Short mmCIF file of C-alpha atoms and ligand atoms in Angstrom, two decimals:
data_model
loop_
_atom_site.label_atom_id
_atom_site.label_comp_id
_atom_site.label_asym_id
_atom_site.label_seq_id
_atom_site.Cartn_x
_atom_site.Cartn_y
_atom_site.Cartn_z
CA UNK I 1 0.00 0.00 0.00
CA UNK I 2 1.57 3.06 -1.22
CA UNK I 3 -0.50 5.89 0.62
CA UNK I 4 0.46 7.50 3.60
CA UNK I 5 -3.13 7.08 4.52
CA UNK I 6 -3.87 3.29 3.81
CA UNK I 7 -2.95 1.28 6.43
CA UNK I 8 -6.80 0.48 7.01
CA UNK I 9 -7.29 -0.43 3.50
CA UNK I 10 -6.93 -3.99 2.14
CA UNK I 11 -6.98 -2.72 -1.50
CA UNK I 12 -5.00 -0.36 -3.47
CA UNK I 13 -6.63 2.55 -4.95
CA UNK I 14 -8.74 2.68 -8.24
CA UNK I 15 -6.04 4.77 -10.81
CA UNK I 16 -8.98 6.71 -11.54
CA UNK I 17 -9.94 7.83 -7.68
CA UNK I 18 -6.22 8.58 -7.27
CA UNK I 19 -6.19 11.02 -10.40
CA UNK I 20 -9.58 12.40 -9.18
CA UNK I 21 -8.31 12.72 -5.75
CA UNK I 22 -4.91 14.42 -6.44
CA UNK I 23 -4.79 18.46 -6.07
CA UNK I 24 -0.66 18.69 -6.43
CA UNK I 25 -1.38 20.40 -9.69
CA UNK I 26 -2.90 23.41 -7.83
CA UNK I 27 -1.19 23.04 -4.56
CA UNK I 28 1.88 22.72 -5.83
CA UNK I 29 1.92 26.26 -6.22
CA UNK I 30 2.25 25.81 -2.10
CA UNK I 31 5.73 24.05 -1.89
CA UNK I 32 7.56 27.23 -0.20
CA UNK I 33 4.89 28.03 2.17
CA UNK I 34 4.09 23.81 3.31
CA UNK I 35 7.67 24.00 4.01
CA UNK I 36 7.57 27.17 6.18
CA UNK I 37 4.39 25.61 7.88
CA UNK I 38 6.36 22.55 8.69
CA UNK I 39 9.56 24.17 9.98
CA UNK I 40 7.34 26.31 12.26
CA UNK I 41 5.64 23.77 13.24
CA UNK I 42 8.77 20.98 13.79
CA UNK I 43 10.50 24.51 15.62
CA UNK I 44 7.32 24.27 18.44
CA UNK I 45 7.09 19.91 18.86
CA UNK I 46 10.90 20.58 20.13
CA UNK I 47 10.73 23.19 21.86
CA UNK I 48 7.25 21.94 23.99
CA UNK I 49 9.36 18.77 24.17
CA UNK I 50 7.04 17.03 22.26
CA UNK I 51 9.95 15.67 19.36
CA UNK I 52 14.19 15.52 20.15
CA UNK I 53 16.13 18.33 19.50
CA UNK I 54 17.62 15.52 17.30
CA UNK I 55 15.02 14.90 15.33
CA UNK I 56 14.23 18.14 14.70
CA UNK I 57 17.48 19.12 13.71
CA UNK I 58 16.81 16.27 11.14
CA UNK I 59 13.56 17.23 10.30
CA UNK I 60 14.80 20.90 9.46
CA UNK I 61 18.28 20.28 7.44
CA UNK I 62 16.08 17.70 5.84
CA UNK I 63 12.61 20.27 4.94
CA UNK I 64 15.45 23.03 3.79
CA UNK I 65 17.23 20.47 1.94
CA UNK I 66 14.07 20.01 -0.25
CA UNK I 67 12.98 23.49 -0.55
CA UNK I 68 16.32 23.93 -2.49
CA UNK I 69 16.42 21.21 -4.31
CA UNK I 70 12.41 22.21 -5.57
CA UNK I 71 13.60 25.80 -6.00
CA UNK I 72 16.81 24.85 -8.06
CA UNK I 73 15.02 21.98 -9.79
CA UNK I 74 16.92 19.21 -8.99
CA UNK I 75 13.74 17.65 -7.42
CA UNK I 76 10.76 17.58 -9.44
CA UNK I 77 7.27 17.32 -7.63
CA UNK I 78 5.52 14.19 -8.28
CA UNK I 79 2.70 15.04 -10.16
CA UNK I 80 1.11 11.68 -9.25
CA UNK I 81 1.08 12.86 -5.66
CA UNK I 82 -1.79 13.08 -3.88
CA UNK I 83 -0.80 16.76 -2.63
CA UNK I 84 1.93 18.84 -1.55
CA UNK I 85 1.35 17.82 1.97
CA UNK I 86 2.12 14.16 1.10
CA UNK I 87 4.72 14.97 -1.06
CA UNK I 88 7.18 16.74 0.69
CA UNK I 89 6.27 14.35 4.13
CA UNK I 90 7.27 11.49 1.64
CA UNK I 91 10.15 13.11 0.43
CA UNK I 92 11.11 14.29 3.55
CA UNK I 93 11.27 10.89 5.29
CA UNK I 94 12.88 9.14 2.51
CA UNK I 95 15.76 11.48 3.02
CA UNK I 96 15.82 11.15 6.56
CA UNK I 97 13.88 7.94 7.53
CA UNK I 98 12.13 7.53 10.99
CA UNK I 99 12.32 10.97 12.23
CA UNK I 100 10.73 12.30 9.29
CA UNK I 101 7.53 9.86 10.61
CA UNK I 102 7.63 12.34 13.54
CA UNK I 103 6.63 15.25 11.86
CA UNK I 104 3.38 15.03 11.66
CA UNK I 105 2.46 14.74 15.12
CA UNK I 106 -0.01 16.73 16.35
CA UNK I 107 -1.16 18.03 13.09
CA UNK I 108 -3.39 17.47 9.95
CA UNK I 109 -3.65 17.62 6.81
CA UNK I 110 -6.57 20.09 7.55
CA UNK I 111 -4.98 22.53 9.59
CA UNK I 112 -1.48 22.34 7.17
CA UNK I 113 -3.68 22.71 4.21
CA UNK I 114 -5.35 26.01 6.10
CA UNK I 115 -2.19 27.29 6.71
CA UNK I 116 -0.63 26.72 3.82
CA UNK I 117 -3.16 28.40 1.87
CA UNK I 118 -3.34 31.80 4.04
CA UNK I 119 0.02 32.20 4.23
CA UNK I 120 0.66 31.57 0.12
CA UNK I 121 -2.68 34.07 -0.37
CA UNK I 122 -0.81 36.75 1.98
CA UNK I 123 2.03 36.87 -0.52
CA UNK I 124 -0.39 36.80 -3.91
CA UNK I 125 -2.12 39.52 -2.07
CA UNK I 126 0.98 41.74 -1.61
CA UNK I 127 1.25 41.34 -5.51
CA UNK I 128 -1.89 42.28 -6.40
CA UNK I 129 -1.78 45.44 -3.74
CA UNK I 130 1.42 46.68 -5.52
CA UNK I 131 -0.55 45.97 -8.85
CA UNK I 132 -3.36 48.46 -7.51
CA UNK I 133 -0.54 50.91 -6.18
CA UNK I 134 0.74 50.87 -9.76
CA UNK I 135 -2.79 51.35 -10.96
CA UNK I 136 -3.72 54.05 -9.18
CA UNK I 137 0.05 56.21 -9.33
CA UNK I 138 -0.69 55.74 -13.74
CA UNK I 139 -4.88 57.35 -12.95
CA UNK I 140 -3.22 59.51 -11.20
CA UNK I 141 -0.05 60.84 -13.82
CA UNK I 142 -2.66 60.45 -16.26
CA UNK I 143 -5.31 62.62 -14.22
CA UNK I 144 -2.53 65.21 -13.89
CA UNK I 145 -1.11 65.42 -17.66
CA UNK I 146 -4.87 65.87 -18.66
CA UNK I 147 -6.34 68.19 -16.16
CA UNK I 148 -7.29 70.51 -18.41
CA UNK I 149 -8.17 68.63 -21.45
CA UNK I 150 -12.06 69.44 -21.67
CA UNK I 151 -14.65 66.82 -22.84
CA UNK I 152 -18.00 65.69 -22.43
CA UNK I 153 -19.45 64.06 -18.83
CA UNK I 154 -21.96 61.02 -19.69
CA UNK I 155 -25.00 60.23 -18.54
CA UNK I 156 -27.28 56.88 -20.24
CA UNK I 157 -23.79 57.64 -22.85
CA UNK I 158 -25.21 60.87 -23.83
CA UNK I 159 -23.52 63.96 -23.34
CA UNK I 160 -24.53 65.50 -20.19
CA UNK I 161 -22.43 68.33 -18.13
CA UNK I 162 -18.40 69.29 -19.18
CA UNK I 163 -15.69 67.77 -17.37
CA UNK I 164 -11.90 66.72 -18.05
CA UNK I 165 -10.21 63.72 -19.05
CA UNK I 166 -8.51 64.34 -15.98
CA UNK I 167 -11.66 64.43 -13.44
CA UNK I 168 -12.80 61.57 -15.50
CA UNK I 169 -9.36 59.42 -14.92
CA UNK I 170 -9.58 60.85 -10.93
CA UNK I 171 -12.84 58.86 -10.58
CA UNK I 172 -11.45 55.41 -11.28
CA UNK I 173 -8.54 56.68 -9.32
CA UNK I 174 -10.70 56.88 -6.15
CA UNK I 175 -12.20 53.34 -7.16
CA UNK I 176 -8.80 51.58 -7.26
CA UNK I 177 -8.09 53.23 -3.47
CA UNK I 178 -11.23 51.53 -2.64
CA UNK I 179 -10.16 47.94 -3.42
CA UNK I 180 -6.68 48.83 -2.29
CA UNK I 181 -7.94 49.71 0.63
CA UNK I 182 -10.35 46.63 1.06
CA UNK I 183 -7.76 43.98 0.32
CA UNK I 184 -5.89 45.50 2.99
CA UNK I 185 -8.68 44.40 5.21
CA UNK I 186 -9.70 41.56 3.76
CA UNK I 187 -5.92 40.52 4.41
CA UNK I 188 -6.15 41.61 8.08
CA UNK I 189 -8.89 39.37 8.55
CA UNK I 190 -7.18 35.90 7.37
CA UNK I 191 -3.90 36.77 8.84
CA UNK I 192 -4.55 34.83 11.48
CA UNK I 193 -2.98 31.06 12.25
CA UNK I 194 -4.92 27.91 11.70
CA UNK I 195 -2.23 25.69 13.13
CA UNK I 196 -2.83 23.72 16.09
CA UNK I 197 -6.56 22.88 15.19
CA UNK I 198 -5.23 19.62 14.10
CA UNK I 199 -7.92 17.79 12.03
CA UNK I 200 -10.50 19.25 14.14
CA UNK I 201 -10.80 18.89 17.43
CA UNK I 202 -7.45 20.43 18.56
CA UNK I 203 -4.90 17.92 20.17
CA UNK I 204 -3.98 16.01 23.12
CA UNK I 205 -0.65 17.74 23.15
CA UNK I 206 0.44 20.63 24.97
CA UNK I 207 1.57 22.38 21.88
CA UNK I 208 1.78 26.22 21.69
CA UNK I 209 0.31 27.72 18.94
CA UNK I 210 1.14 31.72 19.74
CA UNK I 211 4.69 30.01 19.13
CA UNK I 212 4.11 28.91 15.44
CA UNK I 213 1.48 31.89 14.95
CA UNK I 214 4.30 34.14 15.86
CA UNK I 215 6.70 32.20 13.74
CA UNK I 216 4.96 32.28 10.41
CA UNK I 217 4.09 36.20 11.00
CA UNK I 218 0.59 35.67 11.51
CA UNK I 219 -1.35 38.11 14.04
CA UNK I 220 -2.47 35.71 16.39
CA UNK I 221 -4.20 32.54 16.44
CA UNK I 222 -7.79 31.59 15.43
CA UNK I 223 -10.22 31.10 18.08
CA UNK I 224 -11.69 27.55 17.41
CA UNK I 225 -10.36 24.90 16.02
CA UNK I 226 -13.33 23.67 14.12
CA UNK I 227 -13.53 27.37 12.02
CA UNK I 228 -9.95 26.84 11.96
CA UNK I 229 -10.02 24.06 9.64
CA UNK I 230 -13.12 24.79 8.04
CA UNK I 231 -13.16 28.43 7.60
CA UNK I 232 -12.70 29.54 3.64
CA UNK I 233 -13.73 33.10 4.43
CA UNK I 234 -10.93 34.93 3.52
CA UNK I 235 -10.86 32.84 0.03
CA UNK I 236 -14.00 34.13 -0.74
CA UNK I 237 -13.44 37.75 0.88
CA UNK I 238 -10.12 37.90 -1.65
CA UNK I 239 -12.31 36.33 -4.80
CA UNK I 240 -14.89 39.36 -4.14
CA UNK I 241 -11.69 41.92 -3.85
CA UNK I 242 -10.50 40.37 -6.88
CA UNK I 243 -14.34 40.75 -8.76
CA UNK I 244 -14.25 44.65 -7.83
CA UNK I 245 -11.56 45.54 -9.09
CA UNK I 246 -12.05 43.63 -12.32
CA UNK I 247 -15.71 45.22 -12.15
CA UNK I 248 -13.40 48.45 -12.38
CA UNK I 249 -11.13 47.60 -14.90
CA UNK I 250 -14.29 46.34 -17.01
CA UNK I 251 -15.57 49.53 -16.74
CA UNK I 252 -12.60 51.33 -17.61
CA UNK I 253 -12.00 48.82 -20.26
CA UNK I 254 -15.18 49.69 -22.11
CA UNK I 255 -14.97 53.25 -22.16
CA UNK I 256 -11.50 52.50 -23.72
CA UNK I 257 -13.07 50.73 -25.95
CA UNK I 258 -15.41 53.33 -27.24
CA UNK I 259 -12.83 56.08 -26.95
CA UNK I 260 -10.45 54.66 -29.28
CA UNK I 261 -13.22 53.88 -31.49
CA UNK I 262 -13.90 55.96 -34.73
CA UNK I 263 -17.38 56.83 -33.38
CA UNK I 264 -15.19 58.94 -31.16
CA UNK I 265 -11.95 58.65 -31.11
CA UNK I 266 -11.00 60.36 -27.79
CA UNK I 267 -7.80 58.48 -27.19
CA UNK I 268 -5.44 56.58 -29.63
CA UNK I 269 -3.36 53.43 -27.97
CA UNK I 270 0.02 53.40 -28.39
CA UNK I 271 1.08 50.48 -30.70
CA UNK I 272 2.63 48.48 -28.42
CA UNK I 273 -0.70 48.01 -26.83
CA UNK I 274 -2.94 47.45 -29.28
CA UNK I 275 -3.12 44.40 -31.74
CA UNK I 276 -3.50 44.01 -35.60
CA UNK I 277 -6.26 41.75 -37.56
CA UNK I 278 -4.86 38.50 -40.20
CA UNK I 279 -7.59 40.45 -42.82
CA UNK I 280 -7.97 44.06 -42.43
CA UNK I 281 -4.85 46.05 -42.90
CA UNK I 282 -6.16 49.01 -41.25
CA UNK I 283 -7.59 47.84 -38.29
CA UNK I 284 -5.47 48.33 -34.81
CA UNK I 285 -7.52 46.78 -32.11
CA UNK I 286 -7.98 47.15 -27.73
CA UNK I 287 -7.73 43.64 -27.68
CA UNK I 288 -5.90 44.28 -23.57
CA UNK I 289 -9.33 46.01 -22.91
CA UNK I 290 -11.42 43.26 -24.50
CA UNK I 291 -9.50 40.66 -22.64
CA UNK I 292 -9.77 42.45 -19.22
CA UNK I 293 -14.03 42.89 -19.70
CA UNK I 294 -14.03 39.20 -20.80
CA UNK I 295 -11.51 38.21 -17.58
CA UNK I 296 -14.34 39.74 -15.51
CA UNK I 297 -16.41 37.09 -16.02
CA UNK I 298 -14.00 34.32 -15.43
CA UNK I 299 -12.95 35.97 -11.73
CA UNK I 300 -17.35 36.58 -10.87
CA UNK I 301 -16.90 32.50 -11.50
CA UNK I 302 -14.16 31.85 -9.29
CA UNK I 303 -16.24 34.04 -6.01
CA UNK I 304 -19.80 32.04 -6.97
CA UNK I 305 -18.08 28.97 -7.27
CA UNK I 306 -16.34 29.46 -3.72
CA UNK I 307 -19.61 30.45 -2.11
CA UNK I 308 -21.49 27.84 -3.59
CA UNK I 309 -18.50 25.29 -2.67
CA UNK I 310 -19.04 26.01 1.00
CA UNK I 311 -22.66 27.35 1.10
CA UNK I 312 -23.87 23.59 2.30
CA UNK I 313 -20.82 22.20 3.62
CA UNK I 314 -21.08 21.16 7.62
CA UNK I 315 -18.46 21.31 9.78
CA UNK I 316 -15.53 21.06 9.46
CA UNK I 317 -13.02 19.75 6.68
CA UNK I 318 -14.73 18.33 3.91
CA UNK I 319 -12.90 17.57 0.76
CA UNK I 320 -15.22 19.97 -1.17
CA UNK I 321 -12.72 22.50 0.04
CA UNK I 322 -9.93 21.38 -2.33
CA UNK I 323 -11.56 22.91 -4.88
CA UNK I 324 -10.65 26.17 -2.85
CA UNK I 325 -7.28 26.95 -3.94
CA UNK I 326 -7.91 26.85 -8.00
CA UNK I 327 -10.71 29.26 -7.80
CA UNK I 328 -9.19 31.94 -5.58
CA UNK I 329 -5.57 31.62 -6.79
CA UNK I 330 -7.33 32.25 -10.51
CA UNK I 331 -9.12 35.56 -9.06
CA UNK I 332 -6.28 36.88 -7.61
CA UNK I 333 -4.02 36.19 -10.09
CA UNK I 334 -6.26 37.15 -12.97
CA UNK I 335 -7.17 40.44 -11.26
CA UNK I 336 -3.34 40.72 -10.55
CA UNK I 337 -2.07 40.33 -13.80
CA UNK I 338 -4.84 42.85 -15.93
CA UNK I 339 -3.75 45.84 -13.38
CA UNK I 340 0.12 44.97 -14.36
CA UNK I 341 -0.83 45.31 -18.40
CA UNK I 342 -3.98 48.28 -17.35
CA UNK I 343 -1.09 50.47 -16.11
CA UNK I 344 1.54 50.70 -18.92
CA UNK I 345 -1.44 50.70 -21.85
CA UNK I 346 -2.70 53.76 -19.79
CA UNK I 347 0.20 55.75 -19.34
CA UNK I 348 1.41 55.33 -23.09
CA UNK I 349 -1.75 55.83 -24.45
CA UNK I 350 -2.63 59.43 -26.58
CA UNK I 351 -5.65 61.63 -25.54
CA UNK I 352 -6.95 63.40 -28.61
CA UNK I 353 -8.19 66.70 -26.98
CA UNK I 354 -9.55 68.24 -30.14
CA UNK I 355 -11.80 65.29 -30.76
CA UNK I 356 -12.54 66.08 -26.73
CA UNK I 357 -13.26 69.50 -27.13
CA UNK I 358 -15.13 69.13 -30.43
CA UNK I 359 -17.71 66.60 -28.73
CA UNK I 360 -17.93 69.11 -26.05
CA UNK I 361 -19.07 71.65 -27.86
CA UNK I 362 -21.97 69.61 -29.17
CA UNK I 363 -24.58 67.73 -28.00
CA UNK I 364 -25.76 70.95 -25.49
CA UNK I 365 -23.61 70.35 -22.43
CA UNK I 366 -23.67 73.52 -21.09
CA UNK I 367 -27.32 73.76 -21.12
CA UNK I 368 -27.67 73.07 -17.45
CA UNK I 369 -25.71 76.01 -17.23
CA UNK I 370 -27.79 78.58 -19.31
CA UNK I 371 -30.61 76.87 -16.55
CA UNK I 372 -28.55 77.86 -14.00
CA UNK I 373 -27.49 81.61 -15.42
CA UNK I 374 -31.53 82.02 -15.83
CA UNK I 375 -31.54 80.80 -11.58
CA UNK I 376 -29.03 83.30 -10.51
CA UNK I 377 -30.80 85.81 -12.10
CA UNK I 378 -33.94 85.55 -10.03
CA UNK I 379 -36.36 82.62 -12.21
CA UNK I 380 -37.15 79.80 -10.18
CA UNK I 381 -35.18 76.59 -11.62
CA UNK I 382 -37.80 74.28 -12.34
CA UNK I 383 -39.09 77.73 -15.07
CA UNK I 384 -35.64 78.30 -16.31
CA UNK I 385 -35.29 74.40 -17.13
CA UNK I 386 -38.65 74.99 -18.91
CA UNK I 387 -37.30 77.83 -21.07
CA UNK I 388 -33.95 76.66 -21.65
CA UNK I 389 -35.20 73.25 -22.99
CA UNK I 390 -37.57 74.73 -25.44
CA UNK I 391 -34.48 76.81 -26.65
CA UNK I 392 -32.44 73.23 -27.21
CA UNK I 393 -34.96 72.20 -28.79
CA UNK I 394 -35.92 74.91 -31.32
CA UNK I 395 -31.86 75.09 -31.92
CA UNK I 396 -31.97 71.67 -32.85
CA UNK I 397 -34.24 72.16 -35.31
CA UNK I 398 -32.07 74.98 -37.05
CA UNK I 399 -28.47 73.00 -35.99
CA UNK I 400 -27.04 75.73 -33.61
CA UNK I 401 -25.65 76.29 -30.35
CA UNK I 402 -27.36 77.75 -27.26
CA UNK I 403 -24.01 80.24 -27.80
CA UNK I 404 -25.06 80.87 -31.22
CA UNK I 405 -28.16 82.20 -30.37
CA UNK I 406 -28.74 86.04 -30.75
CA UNK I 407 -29.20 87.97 -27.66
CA UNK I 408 -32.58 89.78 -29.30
CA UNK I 409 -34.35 86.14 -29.70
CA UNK I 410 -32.72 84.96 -25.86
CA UNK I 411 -34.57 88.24 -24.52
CA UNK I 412 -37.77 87.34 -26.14
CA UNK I 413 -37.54 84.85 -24.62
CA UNK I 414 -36.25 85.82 -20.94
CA UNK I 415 -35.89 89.74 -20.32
CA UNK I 416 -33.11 87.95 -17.68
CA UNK I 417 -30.81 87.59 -20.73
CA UNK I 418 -27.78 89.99 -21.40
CA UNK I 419 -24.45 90.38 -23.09
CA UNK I 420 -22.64 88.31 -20.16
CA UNK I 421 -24.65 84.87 -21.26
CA UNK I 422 -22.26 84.38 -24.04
CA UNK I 423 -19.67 84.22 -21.04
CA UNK I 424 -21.41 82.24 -19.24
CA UNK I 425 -21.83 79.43 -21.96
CA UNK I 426 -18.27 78.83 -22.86
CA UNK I 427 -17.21 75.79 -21.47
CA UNK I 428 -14.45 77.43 -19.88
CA UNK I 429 -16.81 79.04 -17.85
CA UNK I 430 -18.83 75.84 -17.41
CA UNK I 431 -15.95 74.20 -16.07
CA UNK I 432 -14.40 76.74 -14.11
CA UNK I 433 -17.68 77.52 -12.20
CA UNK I 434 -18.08 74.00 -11.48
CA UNK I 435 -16.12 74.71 -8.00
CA UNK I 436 -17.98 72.11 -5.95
CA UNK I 437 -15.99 69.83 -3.78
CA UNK I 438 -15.47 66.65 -6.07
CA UNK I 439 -15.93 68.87 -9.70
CA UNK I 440 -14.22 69.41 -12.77
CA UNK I 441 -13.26 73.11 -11.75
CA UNK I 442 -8.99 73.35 -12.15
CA UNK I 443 -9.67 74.20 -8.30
CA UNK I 444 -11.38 71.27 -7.40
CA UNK I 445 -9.48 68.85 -9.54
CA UNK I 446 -5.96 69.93 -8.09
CA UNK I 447 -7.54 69.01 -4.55
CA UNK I 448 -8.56 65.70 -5.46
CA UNK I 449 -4.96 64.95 -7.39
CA UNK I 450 -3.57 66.29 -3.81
CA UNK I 451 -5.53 63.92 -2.18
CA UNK I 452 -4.44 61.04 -4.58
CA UNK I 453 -0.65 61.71 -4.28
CA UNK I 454 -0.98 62.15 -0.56
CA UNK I 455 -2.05 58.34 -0.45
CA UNK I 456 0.52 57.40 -2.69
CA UNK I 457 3.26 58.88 -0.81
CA UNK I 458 2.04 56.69 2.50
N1 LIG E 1 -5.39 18.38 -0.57
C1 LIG E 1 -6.26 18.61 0.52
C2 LIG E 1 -6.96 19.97 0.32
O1 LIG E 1 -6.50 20.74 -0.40
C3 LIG E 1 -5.51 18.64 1.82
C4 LIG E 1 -6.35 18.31 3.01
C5 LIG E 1 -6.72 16.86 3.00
N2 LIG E 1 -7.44 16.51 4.16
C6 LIG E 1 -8.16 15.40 4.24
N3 LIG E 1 -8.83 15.22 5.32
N4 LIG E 1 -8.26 14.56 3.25
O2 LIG E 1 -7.98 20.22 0.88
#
């Protein structure tokens, strides 16, 4: 019998149960940190007395010995292994024979496994924070070059109120703080050690937990050992940071999209980020955009999947939860790896302020403002909305501007009009006067880029 496992078994395993069963494709990916685990944990059965100082001198030359070898590639990990756990406990006592068997005393599969995986998602986090970091310093050089670079606000994608391509960058800016700031706490929350709750139910050893906790830089220990081995929380907490901020970048992506579009062309992508077609010679295509919207979906599958994994699971370990580690390593790294390409395609891209400008100055953006003129002057909103939409609409019908209107037909309409409307319709002025905390005004903008830089330089 060839399992660690199988001394209660009289037959060998089916082949096709022990391909089924095996996860060392995924958890694989874990070698480094099951090692760390295991040293920890080898560090606290000698020092509570529980294994020699001997054996754990063995155990340790042995556990770094394969950790090289793995890193430098002199030892290849079995793929026909059941996991990493049972590989490198194999491995381990085939280098050093009987006091390798000691190593797993006092410990589980189930509380390795949970330990294994926190401590490998810690580090994937840190990737994908410095990923948002790098996100959020191109919004923000972006937001800065293009502070002044006028163009239409949306609303339902029609033109609504003026703004800048820099007020509109300084937006997604404050999005990709969000998530920065919610991994941060969704990491706080899992940083806590699993070891010690054994397969369930603790142990009948006096081991000391705070000891390995505090070894493997965890905050502390988790309270129960049944949520220790059975908790997935913080896999599904990272999945959902990992959906936002691909619901960001899918945003993003699609007004990219459009922008570099004919329909507008806003923005032109520098060649290195954009891709060619086999056919049309003159197409040059956002395929990084495309693939980041599309990625969305793949990352929303890896959070339901973990929620419905564990939504009917009792307690504790069930072997549902190996299905864990592909779905939240795929979210975080997917998420991970569209900032790392988001950043660069940004930063080299080419805003097209004409084409900007020129969309500003259709489509009746500053209308709202010729509203508001009318307000200041004494008419009550709701009448000045009134008046100012019939004078869209009768300019549409003669293809003008509310600017290009002469002040003799304004004052038929409204005595309130004078010279100083003209003024007050440029979209200069529409901007500018938009000095609300949050706005497009120069003013308001150079506050918020303040406020970005000032949580970049943390
Ligand atoms: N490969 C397993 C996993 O990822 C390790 C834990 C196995 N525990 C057990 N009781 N069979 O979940």
């Amino acid at each position: 019998m060839s399992d660690l496992w199988s001394a209660r078994f009289k037959k060998e395993t089916d082949v096709l149960l022990k391909k089924f069963n095996s996860s060392i494709a995924v958890d694989g990916l874990m070698y480094c940190e099951d090692i760390e685990g295991s040293l920890a944990h080898a560090a606290m059965l000698c020092k509570k007395g529980i294994i020699s100082a001997k054996d754990c001198a063995a155990i340790t030359e042995g556990l770094k010995g394969i950790l090289e070898d793995i890193k430098s590639g002199a030892l290849e990990i079995d793929p026909e292994a059941e996991d990493i756990h049972m590989f490198v406990e194999a491995e381990l006592t085939r280098r050093i024979g009987e006091a390798g068997k000691r190593l797993h005393t006092a410990r589980s599969r189930n509380d390795q496994v949970a330990t294994d995986v926190r401590l490998y998602l810690r580090k994937k986090a840190a990737s994908a924070s410095a990923a948002l970091r790098n996100m959020i310093k191109a919004l923000y050089e972006v937001a800065l070059r293009e502070k002044d670079t006028v163009m239409p606000g949306y609303t339902h994608l029609q033109r609504a109120q003026p703004i800048t391509f820099g007020h509109h960058m300084l937006a997604y800016a404050s999005m990709f703080i969000r998530d920065a700031e919610r991994l941060k706490d969704a990491v706080k929350r899992m940083n806590l050690s699993p070891l010690g709750s054994a397969a369930l139910a603790g142990t009948t050893y006096n081991i000391d937990r705070a000891f390995t906790a505090n070894a493997l830089d965890f905050d502390g220990v988790v309270a129960n050992s049944l949520d220790g081995v059975s908790d997935r929380d913080f896999a599904a907490e990272l999945a959902f940071c990992a959906s936002l901020i691909m619901t960001h970048l899918s945003r993003l992506s699609e007004e990219v999209i459009l922008w570099c579009s004919w329909e507008f062309k806003f923005i032109e992508l520098d060649d290195s980020f954009a891709t060619g077609s086999s056919i049309m010679p003159q197409k040059k295509n956002p395929d990084v955009a495309e693939l980041v919207r599309g990625k969305s979906g793949r990352v929303f599958g890896d959070l339901i999947s973990l929620l419905t994994m564990l939504k009917g699971l009792p307690l504790a370990y069930n072997k549902d939860m190996q299905e864990d580690k592909e779905a939240v390593f795929d979210a975080l790294k997917t998420a991970t790896d569209s900032l790392e390409i988001f950043a660069p395609m940004l930063l080299s891209m080419r805003i097209n302020a004409d084409n900007c400008a020129a969309a500003a100055k259709r489509g009746f953006i500053n209308a709202t403002d010729m509203a508001d003129y009318l307000t200041k002057k004494g008419m009550p909103f709701r009448s000045a909305y009134k008046l100012t939409g019939e004078l869209v609409a009768a300019c549409q019908e003669n293809g003008m501007t509310l600017e290009e209107i002469p002040l003799e037909r304004l004052k038929e309409a409204s005595e309130l009009f004078d010279e100083d409307v003209y003024e007050a319709l440029k979209l200069k002025t529409c901007l500018e006067k938009r000095v609300s905390e949050g706005g497009p005004s120069g003013k308001a903008v150079q506050k918020q880029l303040n406020a970005v830089k000032e949580y970049l330089d943390e």
